[in-house]
Amino acid sequence: MTTLVLAGGTVWDGSGGAGRVADVVVRDGVVTAVGVGAVTSVGDGHRASSSGVSDGVEVVDASGLDVLPGFVDVHAHDDVALFRPGGVAPKTGQGVTTTIVGNCGQGVAPSPTDPDDRSLEDYSRPVLGGFPARRWATFADYVRTLADGDADGRFGLHAATLVPHAPLRAGVLGFERRPADAAERSLIAASVGDALDAGALGVSLGLMYAPGDAADRPELVALARECAVRGTLLVAHVRNEADGLRDSIDELASLGRETGAAVHVSHLKVTGPRNVGGMPAIVDHLDALRDDGVDVSADVYPYDAGSTTVASLFPPATADRGVESLLEALRPGTRSRRDVLGGLLEPWADSTLENQYAAIGPARISLAGFTRPEHAGFEGWSLSDIAASVGADPREVLADLVLAERGALTVIVFHTDLEGMRTALAWPHTLVGSDGLPRETGTVHPRLYGTFSRVLDEYAGWGPRAVLSRGEAIARMSTRASSRFGLGGGGSAGGRTVGVGGAGGALGIAPGAVADLQLIDPAAYADRATYATPRLGPSGLIGLWAAGRRLR
């Protein structure tokens, strides 16, 4: 039996209240005592606790420091990073002890039956990075791999997953953008059900992206029903976060209303210059939906820019066959290229999706993820600056770079109303998710390394930009996230993932809870990740434990 004591720190237990000075005693990965006097004597460099532990105790002097629960990233894209050495360091470096993957409808399974078929990897690489050699015949197999890895600690933090719609859909009808027929809907729903029964936390839709955007209502209702009968969440990157945000939220809410499923809006924001100031009305509408019986929540990342695949800049028809159809549409000298690039200048009248190029322009779109040496100097540059450097039209430059890099680029798009983000973060039913894209090299969005420290450093407490109390922010990023997504007691999934749910269902820092803990120095704690220097975690993180195992 191993025992850890964090002695004399200010404990923020995740209840939403203020911190209090107390000792925290951990045995075999579970919190056994919290309170003043939990440690009662000192001898030979060890302390004994009031619970009866005497010698052999690891004691960490936490006086003057804060003890917090480990953070839960409810919107992560670490699906592949979990299998790369050091792949989750950006998360543990900011106090995250649980990552929830499978978001935006993106995932790694089921693997194509042809070992030479790289269509799923090509589709997801800009978001997830390169795939591991391992293959999974079903998504349920991937879920079980995460559960096994969580049990033996191989990932370095807890990992749980939603069931991503796109790869399951692609496993049945490929990347074609067409409605599924009845037989295909049944196959997709059955594979979703199997994954949920294996322990997935819910279903994730990527309604802004192909091929998920082609799903019709009967298909989406079938997925929502799989969630409803199991009490799990239906999570969505909604179709439009700009002019059509309210309608897109209503689409998701209607699935919850029809089936009884709880629904969750991924990275709630309002985008585009025309929509600045629109978030208060959206929050009022979300409250009205809740008053009408729709169990809806959301998550937020605290920045004025998003990041996604470069393919999202192009009309949805270019993704009819995944990456290959985009590359074909952009071939030089073709009519399709002229039509596609001409269409970037106006809203897409025949689509519910947002034309981000037309909305914000090339000066507010940065490119990242270059692999060809001749493009290395463009890493992190705005599209307008790249175009100016080569003396060409930004749209032509964009098309040429996408072709040369075979569609594997990511973009950072400065499209978000920052004051609207603060309004969304203040909504009582908002959690925090990084939406970080774990690219191994090159420019990344600072949210990958700094989401949670940015919330705690800038938007919690008493500063001029604060919208949450410190205790409330900590609760949103730990216990309330766990509860909403079903990690441990109090959540709809009943603690489905091995090692994440607390013994006896306790959450936060309380007797019976899994010891996911972090120790920070409040005097030194500061968010450091910026757009110019994104790969920096916060200062002042002294220690981190997941189920009592020290991670940092």
Coordinates of C-alpha atoms in Angstrom, one line a residue:
M1 CA 0.0 0.0 0.0
T2 CA 1.3 3.4 -1.0
T3 CA 0.4 6.6 0.7
L4 CA 0.8 10.2 -0.4
V5 CA 0.1 13.3 1.7
L6 CA -0.2 16.9 0.4
A7 CA 0.3 18.7 3.6
G8 CA -1.0 22.2 4.5
G9 CA -2.0 23.5 1.1
T10 CA -5.0 25.5 0.2
V11 CA -7.4 22.9 -1.1
W12 CA -9.9 23.9 -3.9
D13 CA -12.0 20.7 -3.9
G14 CA -14.0 21.3 -7.1
S15 CA -17.2 22.1 -5.3
G16 CA -17.2 25.6 -6.7
G17 CA -16.5 27.2 -3.3
A18 CA -13.4 28.9 -2.0
G19 CA -10.2 27.1 -1.0
R20 CA -9.4 26.1 2.5
V21 CA -6.2 25.0 4.2
A22 CA -6.2 21.3 4.7
D23 CA -4.1 18.1 4.3
V24 CA -5.0 15.6 1.5
V25 CA -4.2 12.0 2.1
V26 CA -4.1 9.5 -0.8
R27 CA -3.9 5.7 -0.5
D28 CA -3.6 3.5 -3.6
G29 CA -4.7 6.2 -5.9
V30 CA -7.8 7.2 -3.9
V31 CA -8.3 10.2 -1.6
T32 CA -9.0 8.9 1.9
A33 CA -9.0 12.0 4.0
V34 CA -9.2 15.8 3.6
G35 CA -9.0 18.2 6.4
V36 CA -7.1 20.1 9.1
G37 CA -5.2 17.6 11.2
A38 CA -5.4 14.8 8.7
V39 CA -1.6 14.7 9.2
T40 CA -0.9 14.7 13.0
S41 CA 2.7 13.8 13.7
V42 CA 6.2 14.0 12.2
G43 CA 9.0 11.5 12.6
D44 CA 12.2 10.6 10.8
G45 CA 11.1 12.7 7.8
H46 CA 7.7 11.1 7.6
R47 CA 4.3 12.1 8.8
A48 CA 1.5 9.9 10.0
S49 CA -2.1 10.6 9.2
S50 CA -5.2 10.4 11.4
S51 CA -6.4 7.6 9.2
G52 CA -3.8 5.3 10.8
V53 CA -1.0 5.4 8.3
S54 CA 2.3 5.7 10.1
D55 CA 5.6 5.2 8.3
G56 CA 6.5 5.0 4.6
V57 CA 4.4 8.0 3.7
E58 CA 5.4 10.3 0.8
V59 CA 4.8 13.8 2.2
V60 CA 4.7 16.9 0.0
D61 CA 4.8 20.1 1.9
A62 CA 2.1 22.1 0.2
S63 CA 2.1 25.1 2.6
G64 CA 1.7 28.3 0.6
L65 CA 0.5 26.3 -2.5
D66 CA -2.8 25.5 -4.0
V67 CA -4.1 21.9 -4.3
L68 CA -6.6 21.5 -7.2
P69 CA -8.4 18.6 -8.9
G70 CA -6.9 17.5 -12.2
F71 CA -8.5 19.2 -15.1
V72 CA -10.8 17.4 -17.6
D73 CA -10.4 18.4 -21.3
V74 CA -13.9 17.7 -22.6
H75 CA -13.0 18.6 -26.2
A76 CA -9.6 17.1 -27.1
H77 CA -8.2 15.6 -30.3
D78 CA -5.6 13.4 -28.6
D79 CA -7.0 10.2 -30.3
V80 CA -3.6 9.5 -31.9
A81 CA -1.4 11.6 -29.6
L82 CA -2.1 9.1 -26.8
F83 CA 0.0 6.6 -28.8
R84 CA 3.0 8.9 -29.4
P85 CA 5.8 9.3 -26.9
G86 CA 5.2 12.6 -25.2
G87 CA 2.0 13.1 -27.2
V88 CA 0.0 14.3 -24.2
A89 CA 2.6 16.5 -22.7
P90 CA 0.8 19.7 -23.8
K91 CA -2.1 18.5 -21.6
T92 CA -0.3 17.4 -18.5
G93 CA 1.8 20.5 -18.7
Q94 CA -1.4 22.5 -18.0
G95 CA -2.8 20.3 -15.3
V96 CA -5.1 18.1 -17.4
T97 CA -5.4 14.5 -16.0
T98 CA -8.4 13.4 -18.2
T99 CA -8.6 13.9 -22.0
I100 CA -11.9 13.2 -23.8
V101 CA -11.3 12.4 -27.5
G102 CA -13.4 11.5 -30.5
N103 CA -14.6 15.1 -30.9
C104 CA -15.9 17.0 -34.0
G105 CA -16.9 13.6 -35.4
Q106 CA -13.2 12.7 -36.0
G107 CA -11.6 9.5 -35.0
V108 CA -9.2 6.7 -35.8
A109 CA -11.5 3.7 -36.2
P110 CA -12.8 1.6 -37.7
S111 CA -9.7 1.1 -39.7
P112 CA -10.2 0.4 -43.4
T113 CA -10.1 -3.3 -44.2
D114 CA -7.5 -2.7 -47.0
P115 CA -4.2 -2.2 -45.2
D116 CA -3.1 0.1 -48.0
D117 CA -6.2 2.3 -47.7
R118 CA -5.1 5.6 -46.1
S119 CA -8.4 7.5 -46.8
L120 CA -9.3 7.8 -43.1
E121 CA -5.8 8.9 -42.1
D122 CA -5.6 11.4 -45.0
Y123 CA -9.0 12.8 -43.9
S124 CA -8.1 13.1 -40.2
R125 CA -4.3 13.9 -40.3
P126 CA -4.7 17.7 -40.2
V127 CA -6.6 17.4 -36.9
L128 CA -5.2 14.2 -35.3
G129 CA -1.7 13.9 -36.8
G130 CA -0.3 10.8 -38.3
F131 CA -1.9 7.5 -37.4
P132 CA -0.2 4.7 -35.4
A133 CA 0.6 1.4 -37.1
R134 CA -2.1 -0.3 -34.9
R135 CA -5.5 -0.8 -36.5
W136 CA -8.9 -1.3 -34.9
A137 CA -11.6 -3.3 -36.7
T138 CA -14.4 -1.5 -34.8
F139 CA -14.6 1.6 -32.7
A140 CA -15.6 -0.6 -29.8
D141 CA -12.1 -2.1 -30.1
Y142 CA -10.6 1.4 -29.8
V143 CA -12.8 2.1 -26.7
R144 CA -11.5 -1.1 -25.1
T145 CA -7.9 -0.1 -25.9
L146 CA -8.4 3.2 -24.0
A147 CA -9.9 1.4 -21.0
D148 CA -7.0 -1.1 -20.9
G149 CA -4.5 1.8 -21.2
D150 CA -6.2 3.8 -18.5
A151 CA -6.2 0.8 -16.1
D152 CA -2.4 0.3 -16.4
G153 CA -1.4 4.0 -16.7
R154 CA 0.3 3.6 -20.1
F155 CA -1.1 6.9 -21.5
G156 CA 0.2 9.1 -18.6
L157 CA -3.3 10.4 -18.0
H158 CA -6.9 9.2 -18.2
A159 CA -8.4 8.8 -21.6
A160 CA -12.0 8.5 -22.5
T161 CA -13.8 8.8 -25.8
L162 CA -16.9 9.8 -27.6
V163 CA -18.0 7.8 -30.7
P164 CA -17.0 9.9 -33.7
H165 CA -19.6 9.9 -36.5
A166 CA -17.4 10.4 -39.5
P167 CA -15.2 7.3 -39.4
L168 CA -18.2 5.0 -38.6
R169 CA -20.1 6.5 -41.5
A170 CA -17.1 6.1 -43.8
G171 CA -16.8 2.5 -42.7
V172 CA -20.3 1.9 -44.1
L173 CA -20.5 4.1 -47.2
G174 CA -17.1 5.6 -47.6
F175 CA -16.6 9.4 -47.8
E176 CA -19.5 10.0 -50.2
R177 CA -21.5 13.0 -49.2
R178 CA -25.0 11.5 -49.6
P179 CA -27.8 10.5 -47.2
A180 CA -27.5 6.9 -45.9
D181 CA -30.3 4.6 -46.9
A182 CA -32.2 2.6 -44.3
A183 CA -29.8 -0.4 -44.3
E184 CA -26.8 1.8 -44.0
R185 CA -28.4 3.8 -41.2
S186 CA -28.9 0.6 -39.3
L187 CA -25.3 -0.5 -39.7
I188 CA -24.0 2.9 -38.5
A189 CA -26.4 3.0 -35.5
A190 CA -25.4 -0.6 -34.6
S191 CA -21.7 0.2 -34.6
V192 CA -22.4 3.3 -32.5
G193 CA -24.4 1.2 -30.1
D194 CA -21.6 -1.4 -29.8
A195 CA -19.1 1.4 -29.0
L196 CA -21.3 3.0 -26.4
D197 CA -21.9 -0.4 -24.8
A198 CA -18.1 -0.9 -24.7
G199 CA -17.8 2.3 -22.6
A200 CA -17.8 5.3 -24.9
L201 CA -19.2 8.4 -23.3
G202 CA -21.5 9.5 -26.1
V203 CA -21.6 10.4 -29.8
S204 CA -19.8 13.2 -31.5
L205 CA -21.1 14.8 -34.7
G206 CA -19.0 17.0 -37.0
L207 CA -21.8 18.7 -38.9
M208 CA -19.6 21.4 -40.3
Y209 CA -17.3 18.9 -42.0
A210 CA -17.7 16.3 -44.7
P211 CA -18.9 13.6 -44.6
G212 CA -20.9 14.3 -41.5
D213 CA -22.5 17.3 -43.0
A214 CA -24.2 15.0 -45.5
A215 CA -26.1 13.1 -42.9
D216 CA -29.9 13.7 -43.1
R217 CA -32.3 13.9 -40.2
P218 CA -33.2 10.2 -40.1
E219 CA -29.5 9.3 -39.7
L220 CA -29.0 11.9 -37.0
V221 CA -32.1 10.9 -35.1
A222 CA -30.9 7.3 -35.2
L223 CA -27.6 8.3 -33.5
A224 CA -29.4 10.5 -31.0
R225 CA -31.6 7.5 -30.0
E226 CA -28.5 5.4 -29.4
C227 CA -27.4 8.0 -26.8
A228 CA -30.9 8.5 -25.3
V229 CA -31.5 4.8 -24.5
R230 CA -28.1 4.7 -22.7
G231 CA -28.2 8.1 -21.0
T232 CA -25.1 9.4 -22.8
L233 CA -24.4 12.7 -24.5
L234 CA -24.9 13.7 -28.1
V235 CA -22.1 16.2 -28.8
A236 CA -21.8 18.3 -31.9
H237 CA -19.7 20.8 -33.8
V238 CA -22.7 22.5 -35.2
R239 CA -23.1 23.3 -38.9
N240 CA -22.6 27.0 -38.7
E241 CA -21.0 29.2 -36.0
A242 CA -21.6 32.5 -37.8
D243 CA -24.9 33.8 -39.4
G244 CA -26.5 30.4 -38.9
L245 CA -25.5 29.7 -35.3
R246 CA -29.0 29.9 -33.8
D247 CA -30.5 27.6 -36.5
S248 CA -27.6 25.2 -36.0
I249 CA -28.1 25.0 -32.3
D250 CA -31.8 24.5 -32.9
E251 CA -31.0 21.5 -35.1
L252 CA -29.0 19.9 -32.3
A253 CA -31.6 20.8 -29.7
S254 CA -34.4 19.3 -31.9
L255 CA -32.6 15.9 -31.9
G256 CA -32.5 16.1 -28.1
R257 CA -36.2 17.1 -27.9
E258 CA -37.3 14.3 -30.2
T259 CA -35.3 11.5 -28.6
G260 CA -34.7 12.6 -25.0
A261 CA -30.9 12.7 -25.4
A262 CA -28.9 15.3 -23.5
V263 CA -27.0 17.5 -26.0
H264 CA -23.8 19.4 -25.9
V265 CA -22.5 22.2 -28.2
S266 CA -18.8 21.9 -28.9
H267 CA -16.6 25.1 -28.6
L268 CA -19.5 27.5 -28.4
K269 CA -18.6 30.8 -30.2
V270 CA -20.0 33.3 -32.6
T271 CA -17.8 34.0 -35.6
G272 CA -17.5 36.6 -38.3
P273 CA -17.5 40.4 -38.2
R274 CA -21.2 40.7 -38.9
N275 CA -22.0 38.7 -35.7
V276 CA -19.9 40.6 -33.2
G277 CA -22.2 41.2 -30.2
G278 CA -24.5 38.3 -30.9
M279 CA -23.6 36.0 -28.1
P280 CA -25.9 37.4 -25.4
A281 CA -28.9 36.5 -27.6
I282 CA -27.5 33.0 -28.2
V283 CA -27.1 32.5 -24.4
D284 CA -30.7 33.7 -23.9
H285 CA -31.8 31.2 -26.5
L286 CA -29.9 28.4 -24.8
D287 CA -31.6 29.3 -21.5
A288 CA -35.0 29.2 -23.3
L289 CA -34.2 25.8 -24.7
R290 CA -33.4 24.5 -21.2
D291 CA -36.6 26.0 -19.9
D292 CA -38.4 24.1 -22.6
G293 CA -37.0 20.8 -21.4
V294 CA -33.9 20.4 -23.6
D295 CA -30.9 19.3 -21.6
V296 CA -28.2 21.4 -23.4
S297 CA -24.7 22.4 -22.3
A298 CA -21.6 23.7 -24.1
D299 CA -17.9 24.1 -23.9
V300 CA -15.6 27.0 -24.7
Y301 CA -11.9 27.7 -25.4
P302 CA -10.8 31.2 -24.3
Y303 CA -9.3 32.7 -27.5
D304 CA -10.3 34.9 -30.5
A305 CA -9.1 32.4 -33.1
G306 CA -10.0 28.8 -34.0
S307 CA -8.0 26.2 -35.8
T308 CA -9.1 23.4 -38.2
T309 CA -8.3 21.6 -41.4
V310 CA -7.6 23.6 -44.5
A311 CA -10.3 21.7 -46.3
S312 CA -12.9 23.6 -44.3
L313 CA -12.1 26.7 -46.3
F314 CA -13.5 25.2 -49.5
P315 CA -17.1 24.5 -50.6
P316 CA -18.5 21.2 -49.2
A317 CA -18.9 19.7 -52.7
T318 CA -15.1 19.5 -53.0
A319 CA -15.1 16.8 -50.2
D320 CA -17.4 14.4 -52.0
R321 CA -14.7 11.7 -51.9
G322 CA -12.5 13.0 -49.1
V323 CA -9.1 14.6 -49.7
E324 CA -8.8 13.2 -53.2
S325 CA -11.8 15.0 -54.5
L326 CA -10.5 18.3 -53.0
L327 CA -7.2 17.8 -54.8
E328 CA -8.9 16.9 -58.0
A329 CA -11.1 20.0 -57.8
L330 CA -8.0 22.3 -57.4
R331 CA -6.0 20.9 -60.3
P332 CA -4.4 23.8 -62.3
G333 CA -6.1 24.9 -65.5
T334 CA -9.4 23.2 -64.8
R335 CA -12.9 24.8 -64.8
S336 CA -13.5 23.3 -61.3
R337 CA -10.5 25.2 -59.9
R338 CA -11.8 28.4 -61.4
D339 CA -15.3 27.8 -60.0
V340 CA -14.0 26.8 -56.5
L341 CA -11.7 29.8 -56.2
G342 CA -14.3 32.2 -57.5
G343 CA -16.8 30.8 -55.0
L344 CA -14.5 31.8 -52.1
L345 CA -15.4 35.4 -52.5
E346 CA -19.1 35.1 -51.7
P347 CA -21.2 33.2 -49.1
W348 CA -22.2 29.7 -50.2
A349 CA -25.8 30.3 -51.1
D350 CA -26.6 26.6 -51.6
S351 CA -25.1 25.5 -48.2
T352 CA -25.8 25.9 -44.6
L353 CA -22.0 26.0 -44.0
E354 CA -20.0 29.1 -43.4
N355 CA -17.6 30.4 -46.0
Q356 CA -14.8 31.5 -43.7
Y357 CA -12.6 32.9 -46.5
A358 CA -15.4 35.3 -47.6
A359 CA -16.2 36.2 -43.9
I360 CA -12.8 37.2 -42.6
G361 CA -10.4 37.4 -45.6
P362 CA -6.9 36.0 -46.1
A363 CA -5.2 38.4 -43.7
R364 CA -6.9 36.7 -40.8
I365 CA -6.2 33.1 -41.9
S366 CA -2.8 31.6 -41.0
L367 CA -1.4 28.3 -42.4
A368 CA 0.5 25.6 -40.5
G369 CA 1.6 22.0 -40.8
F370 CA 3.9 22.4 -43.9
T371 CA 6.0 19.3 -44.7
R372 CA 7.8 20.3 -47.9
P373 CA 11.1 22.1 -47.2
E374 CA 10.5 24.8 -49.7
H375 CA 7.4 25.8 -47.7
A376 CA 9.0 25.8 -44.2
G377 CA 9.4 29.6 -44.2
F378 CA 5.6 30.0 -44.6
E379 CA 4.9 28.2 -41.3
G380 CA 2.5 30.3 -39.2
W381 CA 2.2 33.1 -41.8
S382 CA -1.1 34.7 -42.8
L383 CA -2.3 33.7 -46.3
S384 CA -2.2 37.3 -47.4
D385 CA 1.5 37.6 -46.3
I386 CA 2.4 34.4 -48.1
A387 CA 0.6 35.7 -51.3
A388 CA 2.4 39.0 -51.1
S389 CA 5.8 37.3 -50.7
V390 CA 5.3 35.4 -54.0
G391 CA 3.3 38.1 -55.8
A392 CA 0.2 36.1 -56.5
D393 CA -3.5 36.1 -55.7
P394 CA -4.1 34.6 -52.2
R395 CA -6.7 32.1 -53.5
E396 CA -4.3 30.8 -56.1
V397 CA -1.6 30.5 -53.6
L398 CA -3.9 28.7 -51.2
A399 CA -4.9 26.2 -53.9
D400 CA -1.3 25.6 -54.9
L401 CA -0.2 25.0 -51.3
V402 CA -3.1 22.6 -50.7
L403 CA -2.1 20.6 -53.7
A404 CA 1.6 20.5 -52.9
E405 CA 0.9 19.5 -49.3
R406 CA -1.9 17.1 -50.3
G407 CA -4.5 18.7 -48.1
A408 CA -2.6 18.1 -44.9
L409 CA -2.5 21.7 -43.7
T410 CA -4.2 23.2 -40.8
V411 CA -5.4 26.8 -40.5
I412 CA -5.7 29.3 -37.6
V413 CA -8.6 31.6 -38.3
F414 CA -9.1 34.8 -36.3
H415 CA -12.8 34.9 -36.5
T416 CA -14.2 34.8 -33.0
D417 CA -15.8 37.6 -31.0
L418 CA -13.7 37.6 -27.8
E419 CA -16.3 39.4 -25.8
G420 CA -18.8 36.8 -27.0
M421 CA -16.4 34.1 -25.7
R422 CA -16.5 35.8 -22.3
T423 CA -20.3 35.8 -22.3
A424 CA -20.4 32.1 -23.3
L425 CA -17.8 31.2 -20.6
A426 CA -19.9 32.9 -18.0
W427 CA -23.0 30.9 -18.9
P428 CA -23.6 28.5 -16.0
H429 CA -23.8 25.4 -18.2
T430 CA -20.5 26.0 -20.0
L431 CA -17.4 23.8 -19.5
V432 CA -13.9 24.1 -20.9
G433 CA -12.3 22.2 -23.8
S434 CA -9.1 22.9 -25.6
D435 CA -9.9 21.8 -29.1
G436 CA -6.1 21.6 -29.4
L437 CA -4.8 20.0 -32.6
P438 CA -1.7 18.0 -31.5
R439 CA 0.6 18.6 -34.4
E440 CA 4.0 17.2 -33.6
T441 CA 5.9 20.0 -35.3
G442 CA 5.4 23.5 -36.6
T443 CA 2.9 26.2 -35.6
V444 CA 0.0 25.2 -33.4
H445 CA -2.8 27.2 -31.8
P446 CA -1.8 28.2 -28.2
R447 CA -5.0 26.5 -26.9
L448 CA -3.1 23.2 -27.2
Y449 CA -0.8 24.2 -24.3
G450 CA -2.6 27.0 -22.6
T451 CA -6.4 26.6 -22.5
F452 CA -6.8 25.8 -18.9
S453 CA -4.1 28.1 -17.5
R454 CA -5.6 30.9 -19.6
V455 CA -9.0 30.4 -18.0
L456 CA -7.6 30.2 -14.5
D457 CA -5.1 33.1 -15.1
E458 CA -7.2 35.6 -17.0
Y459 CA -10.9 34.7 -16.7
A460 CA -11.2 33.5 -13.1
G461 CA -10.8 35.5 -9.9
W462 CA -10.7 39.3 -9.6
G463 CA -8.9 40.6 -12.7
P464 CA -10.5 43.0 -15.2
R465 CA -11.4 40.2 -17.7
A466 CA -12.7 37.7 -15.1
V467 CA -16.2 36.3 -15.5
L468 CA -15.9 33.4 -13.1
S469 CA -14.9 33.1 -9.5
R470 CA -11.7 31.0 -9.0
G471 CA -13.7 28.2 -7.3
E472 CA -16.3 28.2 -10.0
A473 CA -13.7 28.0 -12.8
I474 CA -11.9 25.1 -11.1
A475 CA -15.3 23.2 -10.7
R476 CA -16.1 23.8 -14.4
M477 CA -12.8 22.4 -15.4
S478 CA -12.9 19.3 -13.1
T479 CA -15.9 18.0 -11.2
R480 CA -18.7 19.5 -13.4
A481 CA -17.0 18.3 -16.5
S482 CA -16.7 14.8 -15.1
S483 CA -20.3 14.8 -14.0
R484 CA -21.6 16.0 -17.3
F485 CA -19.7 13.5 -19.4
G486 CA -20.3 10.6 -17.1
L487 CA -16.9 10.1 -15.6
G488 CA -17.6 8.8 -12.1
G489 CA -20.6 9.3 -9.9
G490 CA -23.3 11.8 -10.8
G491 CA -22.7 11.6 -14.6
S492 CA -25.1 10.2 -17.1
A493 CA -22.7 7.4 -18.2
G494 CA -22.3 6.1 -14.6
G495 CA -18.5 6.0 -14.6
R496 CA -17.9 4.0 -17.7
T497 CA -14.2 4.5 -18.1
V498 CA -11.8 2.5 -15.9
G499 CA -9.8 4.6 -13.5
V500 CA -11.6 7.9 -14.1
G501 CA -14.7 7.5 -12.0
G502 CA -14.1 7.8 -8.3
A503 CA -14.4 5.0 -5.8
G504 CA -17.9 5.2 -4.5
G505 CA -18.7 7.9 -7.1
A506 CA -17.0 10.8 -5.4
L507 CA -15.6 13.6 -7.6
G508 CA -13.1 16.3 -6.9
I509 CA -10.9 16.3 -3.8
A510 CA -13.0 14.4 -1.3
P511 CA -12.8 11.0 0.4
G512 CA -13.5 8.3 -2.0
A513 CA -12.5 10.2 -5.1
V514 CA -9.7 9.1 -7.5
A515 CA -6.7 11.1 -6.6
D516 CA -6.4 13.3 -9.7
L517 CA -4.5 16.3 -8.2
Q518 CA -2.4 19.2 -9.1
L519 CA -0.2 21.5 -7.0
I520 CA 0.4 25.0 -8.1
D521 CA 2.2 28.0 -6.8
P522 CA -0.4 30.9 -7.0
A523 CA 2.3 33.5 -6.8
A524 CA 4.1 32.1 -9.9
Y525 CA 1.2 30.7 -11.8
A526 CA 0.7 32.4 -15.2
D527 CA -0.4 31.4 -18.7
R528 CA 2.4 31.7 -21.2
A529 CA 1.1 30.2 -24.5
T530 CA 0.6 32.9 -27.1
Y531 CA 0.1 32.9 -30.9
A532 CA 3.8 33.9 -31.3
T533 CA 5.1 31.3 -28.8
P534 CA 2.3 28.7 -28.5
R535 CA 4.3 25.7 -27.2
L536 CA 4.6 26.9 -23.6
G537 CA 2.7 25.5 -20.7
P538 CA 2.0 27.7 -17.6
S539 CA 4.5 28.6 -15.0
G540 CA 3.9 27.6 -11.5
L541 CA 2.6 24.0 -11.9
I542 CA 4.6 22.2 -9.2
G543 CA 3.1 18.7 -9.3
L544 CA 0.5 16.6 -11.0
W545 CA -0.9 13.2 -10.1
A546 CA -3.4 10.9 -11.9
A547 CA -4.9 8.2 -9.7
G548 CA -2.1 8.9 -7.3
R549 CA 0.6 8.4 -10.0
R550 CA 2.9 11.3 -10.3
L551 CA 2.9 12.7 -13.8
R552 CA 5.0 15.9 -13.2

